[in-house]
Short mmCIF file of C-alpha atoms in Angstrom, two decimals:
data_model
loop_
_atom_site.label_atom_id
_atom_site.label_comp_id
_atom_site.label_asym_id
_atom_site.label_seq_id
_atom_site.Cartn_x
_atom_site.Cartn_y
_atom_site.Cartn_z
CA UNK A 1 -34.55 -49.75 67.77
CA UNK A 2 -32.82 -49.74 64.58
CA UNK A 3 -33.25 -47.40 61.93
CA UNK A 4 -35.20 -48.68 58.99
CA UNK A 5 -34.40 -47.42 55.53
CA UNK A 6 -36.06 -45.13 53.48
CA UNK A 7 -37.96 -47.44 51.62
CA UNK A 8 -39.38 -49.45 54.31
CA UNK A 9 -41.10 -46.06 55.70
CA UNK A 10 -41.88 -45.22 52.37
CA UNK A 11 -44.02 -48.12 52.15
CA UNK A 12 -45.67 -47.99 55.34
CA UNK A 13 -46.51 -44.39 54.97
CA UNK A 14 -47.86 -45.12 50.96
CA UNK A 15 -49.52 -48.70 51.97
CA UNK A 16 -50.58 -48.29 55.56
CA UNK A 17 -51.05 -44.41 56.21
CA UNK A 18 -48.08 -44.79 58.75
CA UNK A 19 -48.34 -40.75 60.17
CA UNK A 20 -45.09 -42.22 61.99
CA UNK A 21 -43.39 -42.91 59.23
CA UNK A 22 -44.23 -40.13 57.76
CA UNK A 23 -43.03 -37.84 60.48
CA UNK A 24 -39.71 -39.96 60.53
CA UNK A 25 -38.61 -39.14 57.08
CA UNK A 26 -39.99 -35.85 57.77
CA UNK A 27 -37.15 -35.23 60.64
CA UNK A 28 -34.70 -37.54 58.32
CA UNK A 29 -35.16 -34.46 55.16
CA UNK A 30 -36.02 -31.68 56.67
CA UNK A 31 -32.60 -29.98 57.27
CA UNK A 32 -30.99 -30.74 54.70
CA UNK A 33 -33.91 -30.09 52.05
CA UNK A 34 -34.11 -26.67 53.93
CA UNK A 35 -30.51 -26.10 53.09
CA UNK A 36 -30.54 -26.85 49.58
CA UNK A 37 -33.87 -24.60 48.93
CA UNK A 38 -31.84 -21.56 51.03
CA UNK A 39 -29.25 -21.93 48.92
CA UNK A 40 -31.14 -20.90 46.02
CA UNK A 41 -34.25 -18.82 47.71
CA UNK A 42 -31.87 -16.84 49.97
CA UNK A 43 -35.37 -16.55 51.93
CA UNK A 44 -35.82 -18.03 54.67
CA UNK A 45 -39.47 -18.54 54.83
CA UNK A 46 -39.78 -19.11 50.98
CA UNK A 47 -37.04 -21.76 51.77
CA UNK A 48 -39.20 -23.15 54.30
CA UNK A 49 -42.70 -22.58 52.64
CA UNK A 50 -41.43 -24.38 49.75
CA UNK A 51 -39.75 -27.86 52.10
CA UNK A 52 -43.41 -27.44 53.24
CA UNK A 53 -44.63 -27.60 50.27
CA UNK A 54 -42.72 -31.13 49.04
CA UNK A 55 -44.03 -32.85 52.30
CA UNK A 56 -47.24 -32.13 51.95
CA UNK A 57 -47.68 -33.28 48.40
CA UNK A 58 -45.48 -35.94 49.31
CA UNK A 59 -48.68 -37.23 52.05
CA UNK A 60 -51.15 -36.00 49.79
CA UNK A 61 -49.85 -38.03 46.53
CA UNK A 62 -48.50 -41.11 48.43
CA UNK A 63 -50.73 -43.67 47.27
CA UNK A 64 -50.38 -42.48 43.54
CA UNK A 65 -46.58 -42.21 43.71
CA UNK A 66 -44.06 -44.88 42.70
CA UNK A 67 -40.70 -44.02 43.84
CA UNK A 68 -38.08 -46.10 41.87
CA UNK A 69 -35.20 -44.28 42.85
CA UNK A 70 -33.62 -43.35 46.17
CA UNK A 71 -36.08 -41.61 48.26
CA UNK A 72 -33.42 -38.67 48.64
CA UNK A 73 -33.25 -38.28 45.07
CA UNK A 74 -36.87 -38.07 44.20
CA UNK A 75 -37.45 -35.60 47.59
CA UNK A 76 -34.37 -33.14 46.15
CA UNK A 77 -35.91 -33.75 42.20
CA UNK A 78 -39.27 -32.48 44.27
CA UNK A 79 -37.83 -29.47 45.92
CA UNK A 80 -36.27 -28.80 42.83
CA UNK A 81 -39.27 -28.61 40.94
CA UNK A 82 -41.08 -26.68 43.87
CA UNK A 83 -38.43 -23.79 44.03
CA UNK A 84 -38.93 -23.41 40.13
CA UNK A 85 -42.20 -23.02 40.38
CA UNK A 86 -41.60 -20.68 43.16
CA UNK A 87 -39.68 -18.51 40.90
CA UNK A 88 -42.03 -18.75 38.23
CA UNK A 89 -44.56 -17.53 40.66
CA UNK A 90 -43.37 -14.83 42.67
CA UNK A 91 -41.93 -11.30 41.87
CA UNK A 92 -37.94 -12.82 41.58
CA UNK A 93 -39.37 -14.40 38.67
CA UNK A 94 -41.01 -10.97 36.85
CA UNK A 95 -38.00 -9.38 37.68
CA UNK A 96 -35.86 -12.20 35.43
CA UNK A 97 -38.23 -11.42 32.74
CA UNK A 98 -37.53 -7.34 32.59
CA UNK A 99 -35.39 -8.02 30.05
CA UNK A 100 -38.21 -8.45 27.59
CA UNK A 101 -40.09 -4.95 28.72
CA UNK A 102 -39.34 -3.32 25.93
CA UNK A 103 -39.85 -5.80 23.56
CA UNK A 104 -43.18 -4.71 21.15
CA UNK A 105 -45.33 -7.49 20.51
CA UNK A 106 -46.70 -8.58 17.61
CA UNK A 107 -50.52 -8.45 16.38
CA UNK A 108 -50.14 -12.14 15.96
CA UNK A 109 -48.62 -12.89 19.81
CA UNK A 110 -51.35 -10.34 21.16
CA UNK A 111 -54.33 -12.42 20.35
CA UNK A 112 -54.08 -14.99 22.91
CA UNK A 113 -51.78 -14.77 26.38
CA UNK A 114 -50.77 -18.43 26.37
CA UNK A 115 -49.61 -18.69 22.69
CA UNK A 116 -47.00 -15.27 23.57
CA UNK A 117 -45.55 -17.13 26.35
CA UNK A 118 -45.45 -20.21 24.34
CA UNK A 119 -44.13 -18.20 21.34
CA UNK A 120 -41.47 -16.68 23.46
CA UNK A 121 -40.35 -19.86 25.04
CA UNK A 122 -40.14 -21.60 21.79
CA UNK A 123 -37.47 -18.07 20.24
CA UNK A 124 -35.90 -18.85 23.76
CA UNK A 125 -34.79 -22.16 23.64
CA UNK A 126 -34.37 -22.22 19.97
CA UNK A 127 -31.75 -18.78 20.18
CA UNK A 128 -30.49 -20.71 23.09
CA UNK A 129 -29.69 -24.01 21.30
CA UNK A 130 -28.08 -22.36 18.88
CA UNK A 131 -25.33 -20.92 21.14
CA UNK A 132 -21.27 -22.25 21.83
CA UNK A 133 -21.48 -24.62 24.39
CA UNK A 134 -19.68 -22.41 26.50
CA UNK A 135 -22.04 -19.28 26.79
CA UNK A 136 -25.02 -21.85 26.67
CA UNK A 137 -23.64 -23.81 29.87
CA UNK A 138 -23.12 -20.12 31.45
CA UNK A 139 -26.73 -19.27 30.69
CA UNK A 140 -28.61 -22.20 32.24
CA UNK A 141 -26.48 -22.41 35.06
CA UNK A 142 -27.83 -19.01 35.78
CA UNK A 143 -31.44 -18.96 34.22
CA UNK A 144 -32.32 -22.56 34.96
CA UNK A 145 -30.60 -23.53 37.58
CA UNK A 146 -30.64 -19.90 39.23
CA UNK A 147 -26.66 -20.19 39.85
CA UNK A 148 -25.11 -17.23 40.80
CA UNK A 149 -22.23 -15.38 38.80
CA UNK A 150 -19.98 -16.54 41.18
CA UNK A 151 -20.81 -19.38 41.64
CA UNK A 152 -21.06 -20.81 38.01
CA UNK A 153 -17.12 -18.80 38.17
CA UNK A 154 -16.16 -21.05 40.74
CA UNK A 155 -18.01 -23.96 39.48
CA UNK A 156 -16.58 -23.68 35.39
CA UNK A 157 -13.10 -22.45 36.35
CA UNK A 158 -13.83 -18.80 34.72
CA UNK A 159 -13.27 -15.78 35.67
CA UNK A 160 -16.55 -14.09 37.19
CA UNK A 161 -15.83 -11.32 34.38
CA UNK A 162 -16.22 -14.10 31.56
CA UNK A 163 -19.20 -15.38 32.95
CA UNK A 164 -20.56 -11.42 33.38
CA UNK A 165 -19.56 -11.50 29.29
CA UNK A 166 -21.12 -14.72 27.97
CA UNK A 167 -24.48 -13.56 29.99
CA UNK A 168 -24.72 -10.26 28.50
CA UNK A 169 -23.68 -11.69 24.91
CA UNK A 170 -26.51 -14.73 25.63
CA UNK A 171 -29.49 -12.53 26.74
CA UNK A 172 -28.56 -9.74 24.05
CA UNK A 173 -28.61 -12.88 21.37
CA UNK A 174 -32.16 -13.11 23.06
CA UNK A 175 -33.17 -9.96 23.25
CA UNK A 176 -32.27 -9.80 19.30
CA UNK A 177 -33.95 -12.54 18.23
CA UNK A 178 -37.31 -11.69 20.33
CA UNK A 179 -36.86 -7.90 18.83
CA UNK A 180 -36.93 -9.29 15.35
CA UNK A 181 -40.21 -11.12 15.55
CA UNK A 182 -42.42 -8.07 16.36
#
């Protein structure tokens, strides 16, 4: 039998339930979905919770979802999304947020939980914005796209030292600009 595209399963899984359609992009993804969340979990089953995770919102959501692109795409756009989330959600993710311990918080910020984070987000990408190109690409590689030092080294033709540099000059731009707000 030959091997139907992507789209053709898509639709049988989305119009007729097809469980076998389903399980065939299932076997199609699964690897290399698995690789790219390991690559930036380094956890094996948070790499595999989180594949998990994609496939079964994919079946849950597939008569509400409209795919447009390639099926590939919107699966790694998915696991993308699910890993951040991850972050967001687990320790890694308090841990990326130490640097604001000993920030003091204003009376204003300490009347509702939502508007601090909202607050904070808001200083964040605004003190962000406002940085060179240069030590803004370095920062998102790392903050938002959890690259590593050495990899955003290799990846901007840098020196791992320069990327070490624009971090600590981007967070401490942060760290000033939350400081001043209290």
């Amino acid at each position: 039998m030959d091997r139907l595209p992507d789209i053709v399963l898509w639709e049988r899984m989305r119009v007729q339930d097809d469980k076998a359609a389903f399980d065939e992009l299932y076997h199609r993804y699964w690897e290399q979905l698995y690789i790219a969340a390991y690559a930036r979990l380094h956890q094996d089953a948070d790499a595999k919770d989180c594949v998990q995770d994609v496939f079964i919102a994919l079946w849950q959501k597939r008569k509400d979802l409209v795919i447009r692109e390639q099926f590939a795409a919107y699966l790694h756009v998915a696991l993308k999304n699910r890993v951040f989330n991850h972050f967001r959600h687990s320790t890694t993710y308090q841990q990326r947020l130490d640097i604001f311990a000993d920030i003091v918080v204003s009376p204003l910020f300490k009347a509702d939980g939502p508007l601090l984070l909202n607050e904070m987000q808001r200083i964040i990408a605004a003190t962000v914005a406002a940085m060179p190109q240069r030590m803004q690409d370095i920062y998102l590689l790392n903050r938002r796209d959890f690259l590593s030092i050495d990899d955003i080294a290799t990846r901007l033709g840098i020196s791992r030292q320069t990327v070490k540099n624009q971090l600590t000059l981007a967070l401490g731009r942060i760290r000033e600009q939350l400081l001043s707000c209290k």
